Short mmCIF file of C-alpha atoms in Angstrom, two decimals:
data_model
loop_
_atom_site.label_atom_id
_atom_site.label_comp_id
_atom_site.label_asym_id
_atom_site.label_seq_id
_atom_site.Cartn_x
_atom_site.Cartn_y
_atom_site.Cartn_z
CA MET P 1 44.40 -66.22 48.66
CA SER P 2 44.45 -62.44 49.00
CA ILE P 3 44.69 -60.43 45.77
CA GLY P 4 43.84 -56.89 44.82
CA ARG P 5 43.82 -53.36 46.14
CA THR P 6 41.86 -51.49 48.81
CA HIS P 7 40.90 -48.42 46.69
CA TRP P 8 39.13 -48.58 43.34
CA ALA P 9 37.77 -45.84 41.09
CA ILE P 10 35.21 -45.98 38.26
CA PRO P 11 34.99 -42.55 36.59
CA GLU P 12 32.34 -43.46 34.01
CA GLY P 13 29.04 -43.99 35.75
CA PHE P 14 25.74 -43.75 33.88
CA ILE P 15 22.56 -45.77 34.29
CA PRO P 16 20.27 -45.46 31.27
CA GLY P 17 16.75 -44.62 32.31
CA GLU P 18 15.22 -46.79 29.64
CA SER P 19 15.29 -50.47 28.85
CA LEU P 20 13.73 -52.77 26.34
CA ALA P 21 10.00 -52.91 26.80
CA GLY P 22 9.20 -55.99 28.84
CA ALA P 23 12.82 -56.74 29.72
CA GLU P 24 13.28 -59.00 32.73
CA ARG P 25 16.07 -58.50 35.29
CA PRO P 26 19.00 -59.87 33.24
CA LEU P 27 18.28 -57.49 30.35
CA ILE P 28 17.23 -54.34 32.20
CA SER P 29 19.75 -51.53 31.64
CA HIS P 30 22.12 -51.61 34.58
CA GLU P 31 25.59 -50.80 35.80
CA ALA P 32 27.58 -53.10 38.04
CA ALA P 33 30.70 -53.21 40.17
CA CYS P 34 31.78 -56.85 40.20
CA ILE P 35 33.80 -57.46 43.36
CA LEU P 36 36.02 -60.46 44.08
CA ASN P 37 37.13 -61.07 47.66
CA ALA P 38 39.47 -64.03 47.32
CA GLY P 39 40.89 -63.56 50.83
CA ALA P 40 40.14 -65.28 54.12
CA ALA P 41 38.49 -62.27 55.83
CA VAL P 42 35.19 -60.54 55.14
CA ALA P 43 35.55 -57.27 53.19
CA HIS P 44 33.79 -54.20 54.59
CA VAL P 45 33.20 -51.95 51.58
CA ALA P 46 32.23 -48.26 51.44
CA ILE P 47 31.15 -46.66 48.14
CA THR P 48 31.03 -42.91 47.51
CA LEU P 49 29.36 -41.43 44.44
CA TYR P 50 30.65 -38.24 42.77
CA PHE P 51 28.61 -35.97 40.52
CA VAL P 52 29.10 -33.06 38.14
CA HIS P 53 27.24 -30.34 39.96
CA ARG P 54 26.65 -31.46 43.55
CA ASP P 55 28.44 -32.87 46.57
CA PRO P 56 29.35 -36.53 46.87
CA VAL P 57 26.79 -38.99 48.22
CA GLY P 58 27.61 -41.85 50.57
CA PRO P 59 28.96 -43.94 51.95
CA TYR P 60 26.95 -46.89 50.77
CA ARG P 61 28.06 -49.81 52.95
CA LEU P 62 28.13 -53.51 52.16
CA LYS P 63 30.05 -56.66 53.00
CA VAL P 64 31.58 -59.28 50.74
CA PRO P 65 32.20 -62.53 52.63
CA ALA P 66 35.56 -64.30 52.46
CA GLU P 67 36.09 -66.27 49.24
CA ARG P 68 32.97 -64.89 47.61
CA THR P 69 32.08 -62.58 44.73
CA LEU P 70 29.41 -59.90 44.63
CA HIS P 71 28.11 -58.43 41.37
CA LEU P 72 26.69 -55.23 42.78
CA ARG P 73 24.16 -53.38 40.66
CA PHE P 74 24.30 -49.63 41.22
CA ASN P 75 20.62 -49.62 40.21
CA GLU P 76 19.80 -51.37 43.44
CA LEU P 77 21.65 -49.07 45.86
CA ALA P 78 19.10 -47.39 48.13
CA ASP P 79 20.73 -46.12 51.33
CA PRO P 80 21.42 -43.20 51.73
CA GLU P 81 19.57 -42.63 48.41
CA PRO P 82 18.99 -44.24 44.98
CA VAL P 83 21.39 -43.52 42.13
CA PRO P 84 19.77 -41.05 39.69
CA ARG P 85 19.15 -42.32 36.15
CA ASP P 86 20.41 -40.66 32.97
CA THR P 87 22.95 -38.76 35.07
CA ASP P 88 26.76 -38.71 34.83
CA TYR P 89 28.45 -39.91 37.99
CA ALA P 90 31.63 -41.62 39.19
CA SER P 91 32.35 -43.94 42.10
CA LEU P 92 35.09 -44.63 44.61
CA ILE P 93 35.09 -48.03 46.31
CA VAL P 94 37.12 -48.51 49.49
CA SER P 95 37.62 -51.83 51.28
CA ASP P 96 39.41 -52.75 54.50
CA VAL P 97 41.00 -55.79 52.81
CA PRO P 98 42.27 -56.31 49.24
CA ILE P 99 39.57 -56.88 46.63
CA VAL P 100 39.40 -56.72 42.82
CA VAL P 101 36.74 -54.60 41.07
CA GLN P 102 35.52 -54.80 37.48
CA HIS P 103 33.03 -52.34 35.99
CA SER P 104 30.31 -53.36 33.55
CA ARG P 105 27.18 -51.94 31.99
CA LEU P 106 24.34 -53.44 30.00
CA ASP P 107 22.54 -50.80 27.98
CA SER P 108 19.23 -51.96 26.52
CA ARG P 109 17.87 -48.62 25.34
CA SER P 110 18.26 -50.05 21.86
CA ALA P 111 16.27 -53.01 20.65
CA GLN P 112 19.63 -54.79 20.71
CA PHE P 113 21.53 -54.33 23.96
CA ALA P 114 25.15 -53.18 24.25
CA LEU P 115 27.71 -54.28 26.83
CA VAL P 116 30.86 -52.73 28.25
CA SER P 117 33.32 -54.10 30.77
CA THR P 118 36.66 -52.88 32.09
CA MET P 119 38.80 -53.35 35.14
CA ALA P 120 38.41 -50.45 37.58
CA PHE P 121 41.47 -48.38 38.54
CA GLY P 122 43.07 -49.86 41.65
CA ALA P 123 45.39 -48.10 44.07
CA MET W 1 60.51 -63.40 26.10
CA SER W 2 58.86 -63.58 29.49
CA ILE W 3 56.16 -61.00 30.20
CA GLY W 4 53.28 -60.84 32.64
CA ARG W 5 52.27 -61.78 36.14
CA THR W 6 51.60 -65.05 37.96
CA HIS W 7 48.23 -64.10 39.53
CA TRP W 8 45.23 -62.81 37.60
CA ALA W 9 41.68 -62.03 38.70
CA ILE W 10 38.47 -61.66 36.67
CA PRO W 11 35.65 -60.54 38.98
CA GLU W 12 32.90 -60.41 36.34
CA GLY W 13 32.05 -63.94 35.28
CA PHE W 14 28.72 -64.77 33.65
CA ILE W 15 27.91 -67.25 30.90
CA PRO W 16 24.54 -66.55 29.28
CA GLY W 17 22.45 -69.69 29.10
CA GLU W 18 21.01 -68.77 25.75
CA SER W 19 22.45 -68.20 22.30
CA LEU W 20 21.14 -67.42 18.90
CA ALA W 21 19.08 -70.27 17.54
CA GLY W 22 21.29 -72.35 15.30
CA ALA W 23 24.52 -70.56 16.30
CA GLU W 24 27.68 -72.49 15.52
CA ARG W 25 30.69 -72.50 17.85
CA PRO W 26 32.08 -69.03 17.03
CA LEU W 27 28.76 -67.35 17.84
CA ILE W 28 27.57 -69.39 20.82
CA SER W 29 27.46 -67.24 23.96
CA HIS W 30 30.74 -67.84 25.78
CA GLU W 31 33.26 -66.38 28.16
CA ALA W 32 36.99 -66.72 27.65
CA ALA W 33 40.29 -66.19 29.43
CA CYS W 34 42.81 -65.52 26.69
CA ILE W 35 46.25 -66.50 27.98
CA LEU W 36 49.61 -65.58 26.44
CA ASN W 37 52.69 -67.50 27.54
CA ALA W 38 55.48 -65.69 25.72
CA GLY W 39 58.19 -67.33 27.85
CA ALA W 40 60.47 -70.30 27.24
CA ALA W 41 58.88 -72.63 29.83
CA VAL W 42 55.49 -74.32 29.89
CA ALA W 43 52.97 -72.60 32.17
CA HIS W 44 51.10 -74.78 34.67
CA VAL W 45 47.85 -72.94 35.36
CA ALA W 46 45.30 -73.45 38.16
CA ILE W 47 41.91 -71.72 38.02
CA THR W 48 39.59 -71.27 41.00
CA LEU W 49 35.99 -70.12 40.62
CA TYR W 50 34.26 -67.98 43.25
CA PHE W 51 30.51 -67.67 43.71
CA VAL W 52 27.99 -65.54 45.59
CA HIS W 53 26.48 -68.11 47.90
CA ARG W 54 28.75 -71.16 47.96
CA ASP W 55 32.36 -72.22 48.44
CA PRO W 56 34.95 -71.86 45.69
CA VAL W 57 35.31 -74.62 43.11
CA GLY W 58 38.61 -75.82 41.72
CA PRO W 59 41.34 -75.97 40.89
CA TYR W 60 40.84 -76.49 37.19
CA ARG W 61 44.28 -77.39 35.83
CA LEU W 62 45.70 -76.80 32.39
CA LYS W 63 48.99 -76.15 30.64
CA VAL W 64 49.99 -73.48 28.15
CA PRO W 65 53.11 -74.51 26.20
CA ALA W 66 56.07 -72.13 25.84
CA GLU W 67 55.52 -69.41 23.22
CA ARG W 68 51.88 -70.29 22.72
CA THR W 69 48.49 -68.73 23.40
CA LEU W 70 45.36 -70.44 24.72
CA HIS W 71 41.92 -68.88 24.41
CA LEU W 72 40.22 -70.85 27.13
CA ARG W 73 36.44 -70.98 27.10
CA PHE W 74 34.99 -71.24 30.57
CA ASN W 75 32.01 -72.98 28.91
CA GLU W 76 34.25 -75.94 28.20
CA LEU W 77 35.68 -76.45 31.69
CA ALA W 78 34.49 -79.82 33.01
CA ASP W 79 36.76 -81.07 35.79
CA PRO W 80 35.98 -80.87 38.71
CA GLU W 81 32.57 -79.66 37.40
CA PRO W 82 31.03 -77.55 34.61
CA VAL W 83 30.57 -73.80 35.12
CA PRO W 84 26.88 -73.06 35.83
CA ARG W 85 25.06 -70.88 33.28
CA ASP W 86 23.21 -67.66 34.08
CA THR W 87 25.11 -67.47 37.37
CA ASP W 88 27.40 -64.74 38.71
CA TYR W 89 30.92 -65.95 39.37
CA ALA W 90 34.52 -64.71 39.46
CA SER W 91 37.82 -66.40 38.72
CA LEU W 92 41.38 -66.43 39.98
CA ILE W 93 44.06 -67.71 37.63
CA VAL W 94 47.46 -68.71 39.05
CA SER W 95 50.47 -69.73 36.97
CA ASP W 96 53.94 -70.94 37.93
CA VAL W 97 55.52 -68.65 35.30
CA PRO W 98 54.53 -65.14 34.09
CA ILE W 99 51.57 -65.03 31.71
CA VAL W 100 49.17 -62.33 30.47
CA VAL W 101 45.39 -62.81 30.74
CA GLN W 102 42.62 -60.97 28.88
CA HIS W 103 38.94 -61.52 29.60
CA SER W 104 36.28 -61.56 26.88
CA ARG W 105 32.66 -62.51 26.44
CA LEU W 106 30.42 -62.96 23.43
CA ASP W 107 26.78 -62.64 24.36
CA SER W 108 24.38 -63.81 21.66
CA ARG W 109 21.15 -63.81 23.66
CA SER W 110 20.09 -61.00 21.38
CA ALA W 111 19.59 -61.46 17.67
CA GLN W 112 22.69 -59.28 17.35
CA PHE W 113 25.57 -60.40 19.55
CA ALA W 114 27.49 -58.15 21.96
CA LEU W 115 31.18 -58.34 22.82
CA VAL W 116 33.25 -57.25 25.81
CA SER W 117 36.98 -57.49 26.38
CA THR W 118 39.29 -56.20 29.11
CA MET W 119 42.67 -57.02 30.53
CA ALA W 120 42.37 -59.06 33.71
CA PHE W 121 43.87 -57.68 36.97
CA GLY W 122 47.43 -58.93 37.32
CA ALA W 123 49.46 -59.14 40.53
CA MET C 1 56.43 -35.79 26.62
CA SER C 2 57.45 -39.43 27.03
CA ILE C 3 54.82 -41.75 28.52
CA GLY C 4 54.29 -45.49 28.45
CA ARG C 5 56.13 -48.78 28.47
CA THR C 6 58.40 -50.61 26.04
CA HIS C 7 56.66 -54.03 26.17
CA TRP C 8 52.96 -54.59 25.54
CA ALA C 9 50.92 -57.80 25.30
CA ILE C 10 47.49 -58.46 23.75
CA PRO C 11 46.45 -62.06 24.49
CA GLU C 12 43.08 -61.95 22.70
CA GLY C 13 43.69 -61.78 18.96
CA PHE C 14 41.01 -62.82 16.48
CA ILE C 15 40.14 -61.35 13.09
CA PRO C 16 36.68 -62.42 11.91
CA GLY C 17 36.80 -63.72 8.38
CA GLU C 18 33.46 -62.21 7.50
CA SER C 19 32.11 -58.68 7.34
CA LEU C 20 28.90 -57.03 6.38
CA ALA C 21 28.22 -57.46 2.70
CA GLY C 22 29.36 -54.33 0.93
CA ALA C 23 31.15 -52.88 3.97
CA GLU C 24 33.72 -50.21 3.17
CA ARG C 25 37.01 -49.89 5.05
CA PRO C 26 35.70 -48.31 8.28
CA LEU C 27 33.17 -51.13 8.81
CA ILE C 28 35.16 -54.15 7.63
CA SER C 29 35.83 -56.52 10.53
CA HIS C 30 39.28 -55.67 11.84
CA GLU C 31 41.57 -55.72 14.83
CA ALA C 32 43.85 -52.83 15.72
CA ALA C 33 46.76 -51.93 17.99
CA CYS C 34 46.46 -48.19 18.54
CA ILE C 35 49.91 -46.84 19.39
CA LEU C 36 50.73 -43.44 20.88
CA ASN C 37 54.30 -42.20 20.73
CA ALA C 38 54.15 -38.94 22.67
CA GLY C 39 57.94 -38.71 22.97
CA ALA C 40 60.54 -36.75 21.02
CA ALA C 41 62.18 -39.76 19.32
CA VAL C 42 60.88 -42.11 16.64
CA ALA C 43 59.71 -45.49 17.99
CA HIS C 44 61.04 -48.62 16.30
CA VAL C 45 58.43 -51.30 16.96
CA ALA C 46 58.65 -55.09 16.55
CA ILE C 47 55.52 -57.25 16.76
CA THR C 48 55.53 -61.01 17.32
CA LEU C 49 52.40 -63.14 16.89
CA TYR C 50 51.74 -66.22 19.02
CA PHE C 51 49.43 -69.09 18.07
CA VAL C 52 47.83 -72.15 19.66
CA HIS C 53 49.48 -74.92 17.69
CA ARG C 54 52.49 -73.47 15.88
CA ASP C 55 55.63 -71.40 16.43
CA PRO C 56 55.53 -67.61 16.74
CA VAL C 57 55.65 -65.49 13.58
CA GLY C 58 57.59 -62.27 13.28
CA PRO C 59 58.95 -59.82 13.85
CA TYR C 60 56.73 -57.43 11.96
CA ARG C 61 58.61 -54.12 11.96
CA LEU C 62 57.26 -50.59 11.81
CA LYS C 63 58.04 -47.06 12.95
CA VAL C 64 55.90 -44.53 14.77
CA PRO C 65 57.31 -41.00 14.36
CA ALA C 66 57.81 -38.72 17.35
CA GLU C 67 54.59 -37.09 18.60
CA ARG C 68 52.39 -39.19 16.36
CA THR C 69 49.83 -41.97 16.70
CA LEU C 70 49.42 -45.07 14.54
CA HIS C 71 46.23 -47.14 14.53
CA LEU C 72 47.71 -50.33 13.14
CA ARG C 73 45.30 -52.84 11.65
CA PHE C 74 46.51 -56.41 12.08
CA ASN C 75 44.49 -57.18 8.92
CA GLU C 76 47.01 -55.20 6.93
CA LEU C 77 50.21 -56.83 8.21
CA ALA C 78 51.90 -58.62 5.32
CA ASP C 79 55.61 -59.17 6.02
CA PRO C 80 56.68 -61.86 6.90
CA GLU C 81 53.12 -63.17 6.27
CA PRO C 82 49.45 -62.11 6.58
CA VAL C 83 47.57 -62.77 9.82
CA PRO C 84 45.24 -65.75 9.37
CA ARG C 85 41.49 -65.07 9.73
CA ASP C 86 39.15 -66.88 12.11
CA THR C 87 42.19 -68.03 14.09
CA ASP C 88 43.08 -67.45 17.76
CA TYR C 89 46.33 -65.58 18.22
CA ALA C 90 48.09 -63.21 20.62
CA SER C 91 50.63 -60.45 20.11
CA LEU C 92 53.67 -59.00 21.82
CA ILE C 93 54.69 -55.47 20.88
CA VAL C 94 58.19 -54.24 21.73
CA SER C 95 59.44 -50.68 21.23
CA ASP C 96 62.83 -49.06 21.79
CA VAL C 97 61.18 -46.04 23.44
CA PRO C 98 58.09 -45.77 25.69
CA ILE C 99 54.75 -46.01 23.88
CA VAL C 100 51.14 -46.66 24.93
CA VAL C 101 49.10 -49.42 23.22
CA GLN C 102 45.32 -49.88 23.17
CA HIS C 103 43.63 -52.91 21.61
CA SER C 104 40.38 -52.68 19.67
CA ARG C 105 38.26 -54.80 17.38
CA LEU C 106 35.29 -54.08 15.13
CA ASP C 107 33.33 -57.22 14.39
CA SER C 108 30.80 -56.85 11.59
CA ARG C 109 29.88 -60.50 11.12
CA SER C 110 26.47 -59.50 12.38
CA ALA C 111 24.24 -57.10 10.50
CA GLN C 112 24.96 -54.77 13.42
CA PHE C 113 28.64 -54.45 14.27
CA ALA C 114 30.16 -54.93 17.73
CA LEU C 115 33.14 -53.08 19.19
CA VAL C 116 35.65 -53.88 21.91
CA SER C 117 38.50 -51.79 23.26
CA THR C 118 40.92 -52.25 26.16
CA MET C 119 44.32 -51.03 27.17
CA ALA C 120 47.01 -53.61 26.40
CA PHE C 121 49.14 -55.01 29.25
CA GLY C 122 52.27 -52.88 29.60
CA ALA C 123 55.55 -53.91 31.25
CA MET H 1 40.31 -38.63 49.17
CA SER H 2 43.02 -38.31 46.56
CA ILE H 3 43.35 -41.20 44.10
CA GLY H 4 44.85 -41.56 40.66
CA ARG H 5 47.69 -40.36 38.48
CA THR H 6 48.65 -37.05 36.89
CA HIS H 7 49.32 -38.36 33.35
CA TRP H 8 46.85 -40.38 31.29
CA ALA H 9 47.01 -41.62 27.70
CA ILE H 10 44.23 -42.78 25.34
CA PRO H 11 45.79 -44.07 22.10
CA GLU H 12 42.53 -45.00 20.36
CA GLY H 13 40.68 -41.84 19.44
CA PHE H 14 38.04 -41.81 16.70
CA ILE H 15 34.78 -39.88 16.49
CA PRO H 16 32.42 -41.35 13.90
CA GLY H 17 31.10 -38.66 11.61
CA GLU H 18 27.68 -40.26 11.41
CA SER H 19 24.96 -41.00 13.90
CA LEU H 20 21.50 -42.42 13.83
CA ALA H 21 19.15 -40.17 11.93
CA GLY H 22 17.30 -38.05 14.45
CA ALA H 23 19.47 -39.09 17.41
CA GLU H 24 19.34 -36.74 20.37
CA ARG H 25 22.40 -35.91 22.49
CA PRO H 26 22.63 -39.17 24.50
CA LEU H 27 22.72 -41.29 21.33
CA ILE H 28 24.83 -39.12 19.03
CA SER H 29 28.13 -40.84 18.22
CA HIS H 30 30.68 -39.48 20.66
CA GLU H 31 33.91 -40.14 22.48
CA ALA H 32 34.45 -39.24 26.11
CA ALA H 33 37.16 -38.95 28.73
CA CYS H 34 35.42 -39.51 32.05
CA ILE H 35 37.46 -37.81 34.77
CA LEU H 36 37.14 -38.32 38.52
CA ASN H 37 38.73 -35.80 40.84
CA ALA H 38 38.12 -37.29 44.27
CA GLY H 39 40.63 -34.96 45.95
CA ALA H 40 40.19 -31.76 47.93
CA ALA H 41 41.77 -29.42 45.34
CA VAL H 42 40.56 -28.34 41.90
CA ALA H 43 42.29 -30.16 39.03
CA HIS H 44 43.74 -28.04 36.22
CA VAL H 45 43.78 -30.31 33.18
CA ALA H 46 45.57 -29.90 29.84
CA ILE H 47 44.75 -32.20 26.90
CA THR H 48 46.98 -32.65 23.84
CA LEU H 49 45.79 -34.46 20.72
CA TYR H 50 48.14 -36.51 18.53
CA PHE H 51 47.52 -37.40 14.90
CA VAL H 52 48.94 -39.68 12.20
CA HIS H 53 50.23 -37.13 9.73
CA ARG H 54 50.41 -33.76 11.47
CA ASP H 55 51.72 -32.04 14.58
CA PRO H 56 49.95 -32.29 17.94
CA VAL H 57 47.14 -29.85 18.73
CA GLY H 58 46.61 -28.28 22.13
CA PRO H 59 46.57 -27.77 24.93
CA TYR H 60 42.85 -27.81 25.54
CA ARG H 61 42.41 -26.52 29.09
CA LEU H 62 39.67 -27.30 31.59
CA LYS H 63 39.09 -27.57 35.33
CA VAL H 64 37.50 -30.32 37.37
CA PRO H 65 36.39 -29.04 40.79
CA ALA H 66 37.30 -30.89 43.97
CA GLU H 67 35.14 -33.97 44.62
CA ARG H 68 33.47 -33.80 41.23
CA THR H 69 33.41 -35.83 38.02
CA LEU H 70 33.45 -34.53 34.46
CA HIS H 71 32.43 -36.68 31.50
CA LEU H 72 34.18 -34.70 28.80
CA ARG H 73 33.02 -35.25 25.23
CA PHE H 74 35.83 -34.79 22.74
CA ASN H 75 33.10 -33.82 20.26
CA GLU H 76 32.57 -30.64 22.19
CA LEU H 77 36.19 -29.44 22.39
CA ALA H 78 36.51 -26.19 20.45
CA ASP H 79 39.58 -24.21 21.58
CA PRO H 80 42.11 -24.17 19.94
CA GLU H 81 40.12 -26.11 17.30
CA PRO H 82 37.41 -28.80 16.99
CA VAL H 83 38.39 -32.47 16.85
CA PRO H 84 38.12 -33.74 13.27
CA ARG H 85 35.58 -36.51 12.62
CA ASP H 86 36.35 -39.88 11.01
CA THR H 87 40.03 -39.32 11.80
CA ASP H 88 42.42 -41.42 13.89
CA TYR H 89 43.86 -39.55 16.84
CA ALA H 90 45.20 -40.13 20.37
CA SER H 91 45.15 -38.00 23.50
CA LEU H 92 47.37 -37.21 26.45
CA ILE H 93 45.71 -35.79 29.56
CA VAL H 94 47.86 -34.05 32.19
CA SER H 95 46.58 -32.79 35.55
CA ASP H 96 48.28 -30.91 38.39
CA VAL H 97 46.64 -33.20 40.97
CA PRO H 98 45.83 -36.93 40.84
CA ILE H 99 42.75 -37.86 38.81
CA VAL H 100 41.36 -41.06 37.28
CA VAL H 101 40.45 -41.21 33.57
CA GLN H 102 38.22 -43.72 31.77
CA HIS H 103 37.74 -43.73 28.00
CA SER H 104 34.41 -44.49 26.34
CA ARG H 105 32.77 -44.25 22.94
CA LEU H 106 29.21 -44.57 21.72
CA ASP H 107 29.10 -45.40 18.03
CA SER H 108 25.67 -45.02 16.47
CA ARG H 109 26.61 -45.32 12.81
CA SER H 110 24.64 -48.54 12.88
CA ALA H 111 20.92 -48.63 13.51
CA GLN H 112 21.93 -50.29 16.79
CA PHE H 113 24.62 -48.42 18.68
CA ALA H 114 27.82 -49.95 20.03
CA LEU H 115 29.67 -49.01 23.21
CA VAL H 116 33.26 -49.34 24.37
CA SER H 117 34.83 -48.40 27.68
CA THR H 118 38.29 -48.92 29.15
CA MET H 119 40.45 -47.36 31.78
CA ALA H 120 43.04 -45.02 30.25
CA PHE H 121 46.75 -45.69 30.82
CA GLY H 122 47.90 -43.82 33.91
CA ALA H 123 51.47 -42.87 34.80
#
């Protein structure tokens, strides 16, 4: 069943450069775009990153198979370049078929981690 | 009074496998879909879960009576199968009458728990 | 300038019965509906609460003056009756002029408090 | 690529007056409006603040260049006047071109900070 939008924006991007000492993957500070493709066709997704003082970077390209979810960590984007830490950015996510995008962050700079989550803006 | 949509998506699903030692029900790590049926007819709801590497699971079926709320814990879904812990998933919630769905999680892996809450995507 | 909707829903209502020992008002566990009336006319607002196992309660009536905000704490609603603690509920907020409603909770059951905030569902 | 709305509301404004002793800028309690201007033209933005017991204050004026993001801290607004601490307020953000606005707060009154983030209401 197809649900969603083809354009999604996340204005508040920020990956903390620090994490709890010794944290394993689930508790390392990270930022994610959780994507649901509930439709019958693969989604071809292009992500562009926007910054305060320099030109946009991208597109980062990825696929989400039909009837699958992908919890993409911005920390792990590498091509065309990694996402800088401790830096304000924003992202625009464009798909060729409808998807739904939710933004989340786990911040473990503190000894106790903090979480945020919100639906991205879809258009 | 009827308010809402019939299709709701929550891309970011994740139930932490751990909780505070000795936590009682209110503070066990959990994920919830809080449903409001403000209308005059019972809502028949079907939930489908989407994963990263395997086919969708569902439907999970439940009813929300007229003029009632249900704060459904994904942890407690059992039929057709329990929701795996420490696993990325997403959910699609379909109702035969308009409802409103809000997503929340309490994560008590840390000695101090963390909370998130956001409106689901309605269509 | 008028902005918003006249009907807003918050499915996830829950006021923790406990707070930090000795907490003063800002850090007592509470749940709020933050209302913005940016228009030129007073907003007459009616709130109805929905529960899991009993009939709705309300309306709770209040006014938000023109060009003012009100950060309403559900903890402080009294007429027709107080909101029960440690109990799942939901709310429907109806206004005669457009308003914007944001939902937030401060949970200080833990020695370190947790916060959530999300825009309500507007229709 | 142009995406967004020209009017955005954030009903829940509150800047905690306290922070962790010795906190540096990233961990000082603050509230932000994260703005994405993904379009080809500069955005001229006007912010008005609404209060509980007094008239609105503003406009605060700023620009977001084409294809840039700005993570505006309300703490740092100064003209026509600073934003009062420990005071309920709301904000209305108007742009001459489409933008996307996300609201976030870092609250470090506690020894462990708390985070919230939600998309603003766009119209």
